[in-house]
Structures are given as structure tokens and as C-alpha cells.
């Protein structure tokens, strides 16, 4: 049988944002914690942290949240910021409130601008985060962009050249792929994640991005049924598809 790490119940639940250890002890005393349908009263007990714990442990009658090592797919709405600190609406506000206190913390894998919508993955798995953003992996990100002006015809070659330099930078962009949908709408696939990259690429061609939406990350796409502001947990297979 696979060996899983163990943790005291109070430590585990407080690292998942359910409250302080004292609050968790009180919750248990009031019959609010069950494991395999039996009241769990001794929160100093060590239990194995198995991935199926959320199907076996209930807190106030509700399934336990996912244990550490999760990845979330969010259809990011316009107007929300990918930051823990900034003022205004943050993408983290969409997730359950107690997840703010999780340790390890949940972070976005890369960022989308406030005025960019679409596929955003969040995780508490630092290893996964680094694998996705590592320049060595060349994970492809595909964006749908609506442009203020018609294409001039040279963009696909410029972007594919590996020579395009963004303003204020001294290293050219890696080749990127442009699929033209109409003269003012494109799909652009890039393998880097430079600051405001897509908007700056079109600015370098004398155009302006009016709407920007991320459709896919590697082999992972936004499912049709996931409306803006909705999220779902990713399975191991879906996480692996990012690298396909
Ligand atoms: N490029 C941008 O300009 N903005 C984003 O949000 C993502 C890529």
C-alpha cells in the first residue's frame, strides 16, 4: 500500500483554513467532525492524509475540502486581479473564504491582466507551478484577441520570426504562432509569459488589443460549460494534459 504522510487532525484542519487548533478542538467536541461516519473527538490523533480523505471526513456535515496538492481551473472574469494584495476584486475572492488561510497557500500559475478573461489555473503545489512556468518546458498558451484595427498582413511572419523585440526589452521573443480568424480577430499561441505580452506584441505591430481571452494552457482547454467566474478542481489527468 502507498505510504501517505500523517498529520494531527487539528494541525491538518487549521492548515486548511477551518480555524485555530482551539476552534477545531471545540468543533470536534460539539460533534462537528466525523471520520468514516464516526464522531472524531480526539483532534490530537494522527491520521494518514490520503487523497480520499474528503470522501471520508465531514466537517459540520460537509465533505472535507481537497487536501494539499490541488489544482483549480477558473474561467477568470474580466475586472478581477491575479494578486493576493492589490485593492479591488481579486480572483481569490471567487474561492471559498476559508481557502485564504490555507497553508500552503493557493496561487495563480502565471497571471492574466485585470482586463483579460479565460483559463487560469491556481494551485497550492509549488512544484507544479514551477513546472508550468518554467521556460524550459515551452508550455503553449493560446489567446483569442480582438483588435482595434485590421491586421496589416505581416504579423504572422513577425511573430514567428523569433526576432520581435518588445519595447524596453533586450531579448527577442521566442517564435509565436498566429491563426487568423478575421482581419480583427486572431488566435495567438505563445510559449513565454512576459508582462502584458500579447498586448505588447500587437502594440509592436501598430495595433491595439481590445479584448483578450485565454483559451488553453498546453493541452488543457476551458470546458464549454464553465461560465466566467466558475471553477472546478482538476484531475491528475487534466493536470498532466497541460504538458502534452
Ligand atoms: N498577454 C497579455 O497582454 N495579457 C494577459 O493577460 C496575458 C497575456
XYZ file of N, CA and C and ligand atoms in Angstrom:
740
model
N 0.839 -1.202 0.000
C 0.000 0.000 0.000
C 0.882 1.263 0.000
N 0.443 2.272 -0.751
C 1.229 3.520 -0.794
C 1.295 4.126 0.604
N 2.432 4.779 0.869
C 2.598 5.381 2.185
C 2.229 6.863 2.093
N 1.313 7.296 2.942
C 0.884 8.687 2.914
C 1.420 9.403 4.145
N 1.689 10.715 4.022
C 2.117 11.458 5.207
C 0.971 11.469 6.230
N 1.340 11.592 7.490
C 0.291 11.669 8.511
C 0.317 13.066 9.133
N -0.799 13.411 9.749
C -0.859 14.710 10.433
C -1.852 14.608 11.580
N -1.623 15.402 12.606
C -2.651 15.541 13.645
C -3.867 16.196 13.001
N -5.043 15.788 13.427
C -6.269 16.316 12.825
C -6.356 17.833 13.023
N -6.023 18.328 14.231
C -6.153 19.779 14.462
C -5.189 20.560 13.565
N -3.996 20.011 13.379
C -2.996 20.710 12.557
C -3.449 20.703 11.091
N -3.921 19.557 10.651
C -4.384 19.435 9.263
C -5.523 20.428 8.994
N -6.534 20.421 9.864
C -7.707 21.259 9.598
C -7.383 22.742 9.729
N -6.472 23.077 10.641
C -6.167 24.510 10.725
C -5.336 24.930 9.512
N -4.521 24.021 8.948
C -3.765 24.380 7.724
C -4.701 24.473 6.519
N -5.928 23.964 6.664
C -6.891 24.044 5.562
C -7.879 25.192 5.765
N -7.627 26.009 6.791
C -8.434 27.223 6.973
C -9.695 27.040 7.787
N -9.847 25.890 8.459
C -11.079 25.654 9.232
C -11.089 26.371 10.588
N -9.968 26.946 10.988
C -9.950 27.669 12.265
C -8.653 27.379 12.995
N -8.559 27.963 14.205
C -7.364 27.714 15.010
C -7.466 26.297 15.580
N -6.375 25.796 16.113
C -6.432 24.452 16.700
C -7.461 24.389 17.823
N -7.547 25.481 18.596
C -8.521 25.505 19.700
C -9.956 25.429 19.152
N -10.198 26.201 18.068
C -11.547 26.181 17.477
C -11.889 24.792 16.937
N -10.859 24.129 16.399
C -11.095 22.795 15.837
C -11.393 21.792 16.961
N -10.706 21.947 18.085
C -10.979 21.064 19.234
C -12.418 21.268 19.703
N -12.853 22.543 19.689
C -14.240 22.834 20.119
C -15.254 22.242 19.136
N -14.921 22.369 17.855
C -15.797 21.830 16.810
C -15.968 20.321 16.996
N -14.834 19.650 17.296
C -14.871 18.185 17.463
C -15.735 17.825 18.677
N -15.544 18.593 19.760
C -16.286 18.334 20.997
C -17.795 18.450 20.770
N -18.167 19.375 19.869
C -19.587 19.588 19.573
C -20.104 18.577 18.545
N -19.261 17.616 18.165
C -19.706 16.570 17.228
C -19.653 17.014 15.773
N -18.882 18.061 15.495
C -18.853 18.611 14.127
C -17.865 17.928 13.184
N -17.070 16.991 13.700
C -16.089 16.340 12.818
C -16.339 14.830 12.843
N -16.519 14.248 11.661
C -16.653 12.783 11.614
C -15.620 12.214 10.656
N -15.181 10.994 10.975
C -14.282 10.255 10.078
C -14.902 8.882 9.896
N -15.101 8.487 8.665
C -15.777 7.218 8.349
C -17.074 7.102 9.150
N -17.824 8.189 9.159
C -19.172 8.265 9.763
C -19.200 8.167 11.291
N -18.011 8.158 11.936
C -17.995 8.132 13.409
C -17.465 9.479 13.908
N -18.022 9.961 15.022
C -17.527 11.225 15.583
C -16.037 11.124 15.866
N -15.308 12.163 15.476
C -13.883 12.191 15.800
C -13.720 13.211 16.918
N -13.368 12.747 18.090
C -13.332 13.631 19.254
C -11.915 14.058 19.605
N -10.955 13.176 19.368
C -9.567 13.464 19.750
C -8.815 14.065 18.561
N -8.731 15.401 18.558
C -8.114 16.062 17.394
C -6.585 16.025 17.432
N -6.023 15.420 18.495
C -4.557 15.271 18.514
C -4.167 13.960 17.816
N -5.165 13.181 17.425
C -4.921 11.914 16.732
C -4.228 12.177 15.388
N -3.271 11.326 15.038
C -2.618 11.450 13.723
C -3.353 10.553 12.737
N -3.621 11.115 11.559
C -4.279 10.299 10.530
C -3.485 10.416 9.226
N -3.519 9.383 8.379
C -2.846 9.494 7.082
C -3.623 10.450 6.167
N -2.895 11.318 5.484
C -3.573 12.273 4.587
C -3.682 11.615 3.211
N -4.735 10.863 3.047
C -4.948 10.150 1.784
C -5.789 11.037 0.867
N -5.644 10.894 -0.448
C -6.437 11.744 -1.347
C -7.938 11.544 -1.169
N -8.360 10.363 -0.629
C -9.808 10.132 -0.476
C -10.351 10.676 0.854
N -9.520 11.395 1.599
C -9.980 11.915 2.893
C -11.279 12.734 2.763
N -11.400 13.592 1.715
C -12.646 14.364 1.589
C -13.904 13.491 1.421
N -13.748 12.243 1.029
C -14.946 11.386 0.952
C -15.196 10.688 2.293
N -14.221 10.744 3.214
C -14.353 10.025 4.487
C -14.548 10.952 5.679
N -14.078 12.199 5.543
C -14.177 13.118 6.684
C -15.228 14.192 6.375
N -16.046 14.466 7.362
C -17.047 15.539 7.177
C -16.871 16.569 8.278
N -17.043 17.829 7.885
C -16.963 18.925 8.852
C -18.341 19.580 8.838
N -18.987 19.580 9.964
C -20.365 20.079 10.045
C -21.230 19.492 8.931
N -21.047 18.217 8.675
C -21.887 17.522 7.693
C -21.459 17.687 6.248
N -20.429 18.518 6.013
C -19.980 18.766 4.633
C -18.674 18.038 4.381
N -18.503 17.554 3.150
C -17.249 16.874 2.798
C -16.069 17.803 3.072
N -14.997 17.220 3.581
C -13.764 17.988 3.806
C -13.311 18.592 2.476
N -12.709 19.774 2.516
C -12.142 20.388 1.307
C -11.021 19.499 0.769
N -10.616 19.727 -0.493
C -9.494 18.951 -1.026
C -8.234 19.166 -0.184
N -7.477 18.091 -0.017
C -6.238 18.223 0.765
C -5.166 18.884 -0.115
N -4.048 19.262 0.503
C -2.987 19.979 -0.224
C -2.538 19.169 -1.440
N -2.165 19.907 -2.496
C -1.743 19.259 -3.743
C -2.861 19.344 -4.762
N -3.634 20.434 -4.689
C -4.768 20.566 -5.614
C -4.461 21.584 -6.714
N -5.198 21.450 -7.813
C -5.124 22.445 -8.882
C -6.556 22.754 -9.291
N -6.792 24.035 -9.544
C -8.140 24.539 -9.819
C -8.126 25.196 -11.191
N -9.152 24.929 -11.974
C -9.306 25.611 -13.260
C -10.404 26.647 -13.085
N -10.053 27.908 -13.326
C -11.012 29.009 -13.178
C -11.216 29.676 -14.533
N -12.459 29.969 -14.873
C -12.727 30.819 -16.030
C -12.754 32.248 -15.495
N -11.615 32.916 -15.627
C -11.466 34.240 -14.997
C -12.369 35.265 -15.683
N -13.183 35.952 -14.875
C -13.995 37.018 -15.467
C -13.158 38.284 -15.652
N -13.640 39.191 -16.475
C -12.974 40.492 -16.630
C -13.056 41.241 -15.303
N -12.072 42.110 -15.064
C -12.178 43.033 -13.922
C -11.625 42.495 -12.620
N -11.077 41.284 -12.631
C -10.505 40.757 -11.379
C -8.995 40.643 -11.525
N -8.292 40.886 -10.421
C -6.829 40.925 -10.455
C -6.244 39.625 -9.906
N -5.153 39.173 -10.533
C -4.445 37.957 -10.073
C -3.399 38.346 -9.037
N -3.850 38.793 -7.872
C -2.893 39.207 -6.862
C -3.505 38.932 -5.504
N -2.640 38.650 -4.519
C -3.131 38.449 -3.154
C -3.319 39.788 -2.458
N -2.636 40.837 -2.979
C -2.502 42.063 -2.190
C -3.273 43.267 -2.695
N -3.482 43.345 -4.035
C -3.990 44.619 -4.565
C -5.400 44.952 -4.093
N -5.740 46.205 -4.285
C -7.097 46.689 -3.955
C -8.080 46.146 -4.987
N -9.327 46.140 -4.653
C -10.356 45.766 -5.631
C -10.594 44.267 -5.666
N -11.351 43.843 -6.688
C -11.758 42.434 -6.772
C -10.567 41.557 -7.168
N -10.358 40.495 -6.419
C -9.245 39.579 -6.678
C -9.796 38.211 -7.101
N -9.049 37.482 -7.916
C -9.544 36.159 -8.342
C -9.757 35.240 -7.131
N -8.995 35.458 -6.056
C -9.117 34.599 -4.868
C -10.467 34.781 -4.179
N -11.128 35.936 -4.445
C -12.439 36.179 -3.827
C -13.472 35.176 -4.322
N -13.213 34.557 -5.475
C -14.169 33.612 -6.057
C -14.163 32.289 -5.289
N -13.034 31.948 -4.676
C -12.896 30.651 -3.997
C -13.511 30.734 -2.595
N -13.782 29.567 -1.963
C -14.331 29.614 -0.608
C -13.455 30.474 0.309
N -14.131 31.237 1.159
C -13.451 32.194 2.023
C -12.311 31.583 2.846
N -12.571 30.394 3.434
C -11.546 29.840 4.331
C -10.270 29.452 3.586
N -10.346 29.341 2.240
C -9.148 28.945 1.491
C -8.062 30.017 1.546
N -8.444 31.240 1.930
C -7.430 32.295 2.103
C -6.423 31.933 3.170
N -6.835 31.086 4.122
C -5.957 30.767 5.258
C -5.264 29.426 5.070
N -5.362 28.871 3.866
C -4.719 27.569 3.663
C -3.200 27.731 3.644
N -2.539 26.727 4.127
C -1.076 26.689 4.126
C -0.668 25.264 3.751
N -0.023 25.035 2.587
C 0.469 26.014 1.625
C -0.654 26.801 0.948
N -0.292 28.071 0.630
C -1.272 28.982 0.037
C -1.550 28.615 -1.421
N -2.709 29.040 -1.867
C -3.091 28.838 -3.272
C -2.644 30.071 -4.069
N -1.977 29.835 -5.204
C -1.539 30.948 -6.056
C -1.921 30.675 -7.496
N -1.986 31.738 -8.286
C -2.264 31.547 -9.709
C -0.976 31.080 -10.389
N -1.121 30.239 -11.395
C 0.042 29.821 -12.198
C 0.166 30.855 -13.312
N 1.094 31.781 -13.154
C 1.172 32.919 -14.072
C 0.004 33.848 -13.767
N -0.083 34.895 -14.552
C -1.141 35.880 -14.292
C -1.860 36.245 -15.567
N -3.107 36.645 -15.429
C -3.821 37.288 -16.530
C -4.089 38.715 -16.078
N -4.039 39.657 -17.010
C -4.325 41.056 -16.667
C -5.751 41.185 -16.156
N -5.989 42.274 -15.449
C -7.335 42.547 -14.939
C -8.363 42.484 -16.085
N -7.987 43.031 -17.246
C -8.945 43.067 -18.363
C -8.734 41.915 -19.333
N -8.194 40.788 -18.869
C -8.119 39.567 -19.684
C -8.993 38.526 -18.998
N -9.725 37.772 -19.799
C -10.602 36.725 -19.243
C -10.048 35.360 -19.643
N -10.666 34.321 -19.090
C -10.371 32.972 -19.585
C -9.623 32.072 -18.635
N -8.955 31.105 -19.235
C -8.386 29.977 -18.477
C -7.264 30.402 -17.531
N -7.491 30.124 -16.258
C -6.485 30.416 -15.233
C -6.406 29.204 -14.315
N -5.190 28.708 -14.089
C -5.028 27.582 -13.162
C -4.432 28.119 -11.866
N -4.981 27.666 -10.758
C -4.453 28.031 -9.439
C -4.040 26.746 -8.742
N -3.013 26.830 -7.930
C -2.570 25.627 -7.222
C -1.882 25.975 -5.912
N -1.828 24.972 -5.020
C -1.027 25.104 -3.797
C 0.215 24.228 -3.925
N 0.463 23.726 -5.135
C 1.574 22.805 -5.370
C 2.705 23.578 -6.073
N 3.700 23.980 -5.277
C 4.779 24.812 -5.791
C 5.545 24.146 -6.934
N 5.667 22.847 -6.851
C 6.363 22.088 -7.890
C 5.651 22.184 -9.235
N 4.325 22.024 -9.160
C 3.505 22.110 -10.382
C 3.628 23.515 -10.965
N 3.511 24.523 -10.101
C 3.590 25.909 -10.551
C 4.901 26.134 -11.319
N 6.005 25.669 -10.741
C 7.289 25.920 -11.395
C 7.427 25.137 -12.682
N 6.856 23.925 -12.714
C 6.945 23.151 -13.961
C 6.180 23.850 -15.077
N 5.027 24.441 -14.761
C 4.228 25.077 -15.829
C 4.893 26.360 -16.326
N 5.458 27.147 -15.409
C 6.005 28.438 -15.860
C 7.460 28.335 -16.308
N 8.095 27.166 -16.090
C 9.498 27.034 -16.477
C 9.689 27.294 -17.976
N 10.596 28.211 -18.344
C 10.797 28.482 -19.771
C 11.272 27.232 -20.520
N 11.885 26.299 -19.796
C 12.397 25.086 -20.466
C 11.278 24.199 -20.990
N 10.107 24.291 -20.386
C 9.000 23.394 -20.769
C 8.243 23.872 -22.006
N 8.376 25.159 -22.349
C 7.683 25.720 -23.526
C 6.194 25.424 -23.527
N 5.531 25.522 -22.380
C 4.082 25.256 -22.357
C 3.375 26.357 -23.172
N 2.558 25.893 -24.137
C 1.912 26.831 -25.070
C 0.643 27.424 -24.459
N 0.516 28.750 -24.557
C -0.687 29.433 -24.061
C -1.377 30.060 -25.266
N -2.653 29.749 -25.454
C -3.345 30.281 -26.628
C -4.395 31.309 -26.215
N -4.316 32.455 -26.855
C -5.206 33.584 -26.558
C -6.039 33.932 -27.782
N -7.292 34.316 -27.539
C -8.130 34.889 -28.592
C -8.096 36.406 -28.387
N -7.693 37.123 -29.422
C -7.596 38.582 -29.281
C -8.477 39.261 -30.316
N -9.180 40.298 -29.878
C -9.922 41.155 -30.817
C -9.156 42.476 -30.917
N -8.969 42.891 -32.144
C -8.059 44.016 -32.406
C -8.819 45.272 -32.809
N -8.217 46.419 -32.487
C -8.860 47.700 -32.817
C -8.821 47.955 -34.320
N -7.746 47.484 -34.989
C -7.586 47.778 -36.416
C -7.342 46.486 -37.198
N -7.644 46.458 -38.495
C -7.388 45.250 -39.283
C -5.892 44.898 -39.280
N -5.601 43.612 -39.379
C -4.199 43.158 -39.461
C -3.550 43.791 -40.683
N -2.223 44.005 -40.610
C -1.553 44.580 -41.791
C -0.981 43.491 -42.692
N -1.034 42.247 -42.269
C -0.586 41.135 -43.134
C 0.792 40.614 -42.785
N 1.567 41.386 -42.024
C 2.936 40.932 -41.737
C 3.056 40.313 -40.339
N 1.982 40.339 -39.554
C 2.074 39.923 -38.139
C 2.520 38.470 -37.977
N 1.915 37.550 -38.766
C 2.230 36.120 -38.576
C 3.731 35.893 -38.750
N 4.315 36.515 -39.790
C 5.755 36.337 -40.036
C 6.589 36.986 -38.937
N 6.172 38.182 -38.532
C 6.906 38.878 -37.456
C 6.915 38.043 -36.174
N 5.730 37.529 -35.809
C 5.623 36.765 -34.561
C 6.370 35.440 -34.654
N 6.398 34.846 -35.846
C 7.048 33.532 -35.999
C 8.566 33.660 -36.095
N 9.051 34.887 -36.330
C 10.468 35.064 -36.666
C 11.424 34.762 -35.517
N 10.961 34.916 -34.292
C 11.895 34.784 -33.167
C 12.802 36.004 -33.047
N 12.427 37.084 -33.756
C 13.268 38.296 -33.746
C 12.552 39.506 -33.158
N 11.242 39.353 -32.911
C 10.470 40.521 -32.462
C 10.924 40.955 -31.068
N 11.209 42.237 -30.973
C 11.681 42.800 -29.698
C 10.568 43.666 -29.117
N 10.244 43.452 -27.867
C 9.233 44.296 -27.235
C 9.897 45.544 -26.683
N 9.137 46.634 -26.660
C 9.681 47.895 -26.175
C 10.233 47.734 -24.759
N 11.414 48.249 -24.534
C 12.011 48.233 -23.199
C 12.695 46.911 -22.867
N 12.755 45.967 -23.817
C 13.418 44.683 -23.538
C 14.620 44.514 -24.450
N 15.525 43.592 -24.065
C 16.706 43.414 -24.924
C 16.870 41.980 -25.412
N 15.847 41.164 -25.185
C 15.905 39.785 -25.694
C 14.680 39.562 -26.580
N 14.890 39.119 -27.826
C 13.731 38.941 -28.705
C 12.790 37.854 -28.188
N 11.556 37.936 -28.633
C 10.554 36.947 -28.216
C 10.798 35.621 -28.934
N 10.493 34.543 -28.247
C 10.525 33.226 -28.907
C 9.439 33.216 -29.989
N 9.602 32.384 -31.027
C 8.584 32.340 -32.082
C 7.191 32.056 -31.508
N 6.204 32.741 -32.064
C 4.808 32.559 -31.645
C 3.972 32.335 -32.897
N 2.831 31.672 -32.697
C 2.026 31.220 -33.837
C 0.727 32.022 -33.912
N 0.453 32.561 -35.092
C -0.773 33.358 -35.259
C -1.745 32.628 -36.179
N -2.983 32.444 -35.728
C -4.052 31.897 -36.583
C -5.057 33.010 -36.786
N -5.309 33.316 -38.055
C -6.178 34.460 -38.348
C -7.625 33.987 -38.495
N -8.507 34.590 -37.719
C -9.930 34.243 -37.794
C -10.636 35.251 -38.694
N -10.321 36.516 -38.505
C -10.841 37.557 -39.403
C -9.805 38.674 -39.352
N -10.049 39.751 -40.056
C -8.981 40.774 -40.072
C -8.833 41.501 -38.731
N -9.792 41.306 -37.835
C -9.637 41.920 -36.498
C -9.746 40.893 -35.361
N -9.673 39.609 -35.691
C -9.743 38.589 -34.629
C -8.758 37.471 -34.913
N -7.982 37.104 -33.890
C -6.926 36.095 -34.084
C -6.843 35.162 -32.883
N -6.162 34.029 -33.122
C -5.703 33.189 -32.012
C -4.192 33.309 -32.022
N -3.602 33.606 -30.895
C -2.144 33.731 -30.815
C -1.635 32.763 -29.751
N -0.659 31.926 -30.134
C -0.072 30.969 -29.183
C 1.361 31.366 -28.889
N 1.643 31.523 -27.607
C 2.994 31.919 -27.169
C 3.491 30.896 -26.151
N 4.802 30.806 -26.022
C 5.352 29.851 -25.045
C 6.009 30.571 -23.867
N 6.048 31.903 -23.947
C 6.634 32.662 -22.837
C 5.499 33.305 -22.031
N 5.871 34.010 -20.976
C 4.850 34.682 -20.173
C 5.358 36.040 -19.754
N 5.755 36.844 -20.769
C 6.272 38.174 -20.393
C 5.111 39.111 -20.056
N 5.471 40.155 -19.332
C 4.480 41.108 -18.832
C 3.634 41.676 -19.985
N 2.320 41.576 -19.894
C 1.394 42.081 -20.922
C 1.813 41.648 -22.329
N 2.318 40.413 -22.441
C 2.986 40.012 -23.685
C 2.128 40.178 -24.946
N 0.903 39.666 -24.916
C 0.100 39.681 -26.154
C -0.239 41.122 -26.542
N -0.623 41.905 -25.548
C -0.965 43.310 -25.849
C 0.256 44.036 -26.420
N 1.426 43.777 -25.861
C 2.639 44.462 -26.336
C 3.078 43.952 -27.704
N 2.800 42.683 -27.991
C 3.150 42.172 -29.325
C 2.347 42.904 -30.394
N 1.056 43.080 -30.144
C 0.257 43.805 -31.147
C 0.594 45.292 -31.159
N 0.940 45.831 -29.990
C 1.357 47.243 -29.974
C 2.600 47.411 -30.858
N 3.495 46.400 -30.853
C 4.722 46.468 -31.669
C 4.399 46.457 -33.160
N 3.188 45.982 -33.530
C 2.813 45.982 -34.960
C 1.920 47.184 -35.285
N 1.764 48.095 -34.330
C 0.957 49.303 -34.570
C -0.525 49.075 -34.337
N -0.875 47.973 -33.688
C -2.291 47.693 -33.440
C -2.584 47.800 -31.945
N -3.800 47.472 -31.569
C -4.201 47.565 -30.163
C -5.171 46.432 -29.868
N -4.907 45.698 -28.772
C -5.802 44.604 -28.386
C -6.972 45.188 -27.595
N -8.172 44.951 -28.092
C -9.355 45.475 -27.383
C -9.949 44.465 -26.427
N -9.866 43.168 -26.810
C -10.391 42.114 -25.926
C -9.405 40.964 -25.954
N -9.162 40.366 -24.787
C -8.199 39.261 -24.716
C -8.744 38.175 -23.807
N -8.671 36.951 -24.311
C -9.258 35.809 -23.588
C -8.321 34.620 -23.761
N -7.932 33.971 -22.653
C -7.061 32.785 -22.798
C -7.931 31.551 -22.956
N -7.635 30.794 -24.009
C -8.451 29.609 -24.303
C -7.801 28.329 -23.828
N -6.468 28.258 -23.847
C -5.850 26.995 -23.438
C -4.449 27.196 -22.868
N -4.059 26.182 -22.105
C -2.724 26.137 -21.482
C -2.209 24.738 -21.774
N -1.183 24.629 -22.645
C -0.771 23.304 -23.109
C -1.985 22.603 -23.692
N -2.207 21.355 -23.304
C -3.346 20.590 -23.831
C -4.622 20.757 -23.018
N -4.624 21.702 -22.093
C -5.811 21.917 -21.243
C -6.603 23.112 -21.782
N -7.910 22.873 -22.065
C -8.747 23.965 -22.578
C -9.862 24.256 -21.594
N -10.464 25.415 -21.753
C -11.639 25.753 -20.923
C -12.807 24.912 -21.409
N -13.437 24.146 -20.522
C -14.608 23.393 -20.980
C -15.773 24.340 -21.277
N -16.638 23.959 -22.231
C -17.757 24.817 -22.651
C -18.667 25.216 -21.491
N -18.914 24.260 -20.576
C -19.895 24.524 -19.514
C -19.383 25.396 -18.380
N -18.109 25.771 -18.402
C -17.549 26.535 -17.271
C -17.692 28.037 -17.571
N -18.709 28.645 -16.990
C -19.017 30.057 -17.284
C -18.001 30.973 -16.587
N -17.874 32.233 -17.025
C -16.979 33.164 -16.342
C -17.299 33.217 -14.847
N -16.267 33.117 -14.015
C -16.472 33.144 -12.567
C -16.637 31.757 -11.974
N -16.804 30.729 -12.826
C -16.936 29.363 -12.295
C -15.568 28.682 -12.291
N -15.428 27.700 -11.404
C -14.163 26.968 -11.301
C -14.446 25.514 -11.008
N -13.441 24.676 -11.245
C -13.550 23.258 -10.884
C -12.176 22.748 -10.504
N -12.170 21.664 -9.736
C -10.892 21.030 -9.401
C -10.420 20.253 -10.614
N -9.108 20.222 -10.831
C -8.557 19.450 -11.952
C -8.171 18.057 -11.473
N -8.436 17.064 -12.308
C -7.999 15.697 -12.007
C -6.512 15.581 -12.352
N -5.891 14.498 -11.910
C -4.494 14.248 -12.247
C -4.284 14.206 -13.754
N -5.235 13.610 -14.453
C -5.115 13.517 -15.921
C -5.184 14.900 -16.568
N -6.091 15.730 -16.055
C -6.228 17.086 -16.622
C -4.959 17.899 -16.351
N -4.379 17.706 -15.169
C -3.130 18.422 -14.865
C -2.037 17.961 -15.831
N -1.973 16.643 -16.051
C -0.937 16.104 -16.948
C -1.127 16.656 -18.367
N -2.390 16.948 -18.759
C -2.630 17.410 -20.139
C -2.001 18.782 -20.389
N -1.721 19.529 -19.326
C -1.044 20.831 -19.501
C 0.300 20.621 -20.217
N 0.922 19.478 -19.954
C 2.277 19.257 -20.502
C 2.270 18.474 -21.817
N 1.067 18.225 -22.356
C 1.003 17.467 -23.627
C 1.043 18.387 -24.827
N -0.730 38.806 -22.535
C -1.300 39.947 -22.134
O -1.046 41.002 -22.691
N -2.155 39.915 -21.095
C -2.501 38.785 -20.455
O -3.311 38.814 -19.533
C -1.909 37.591 -20.880
C -1.016 37.626 -21.926
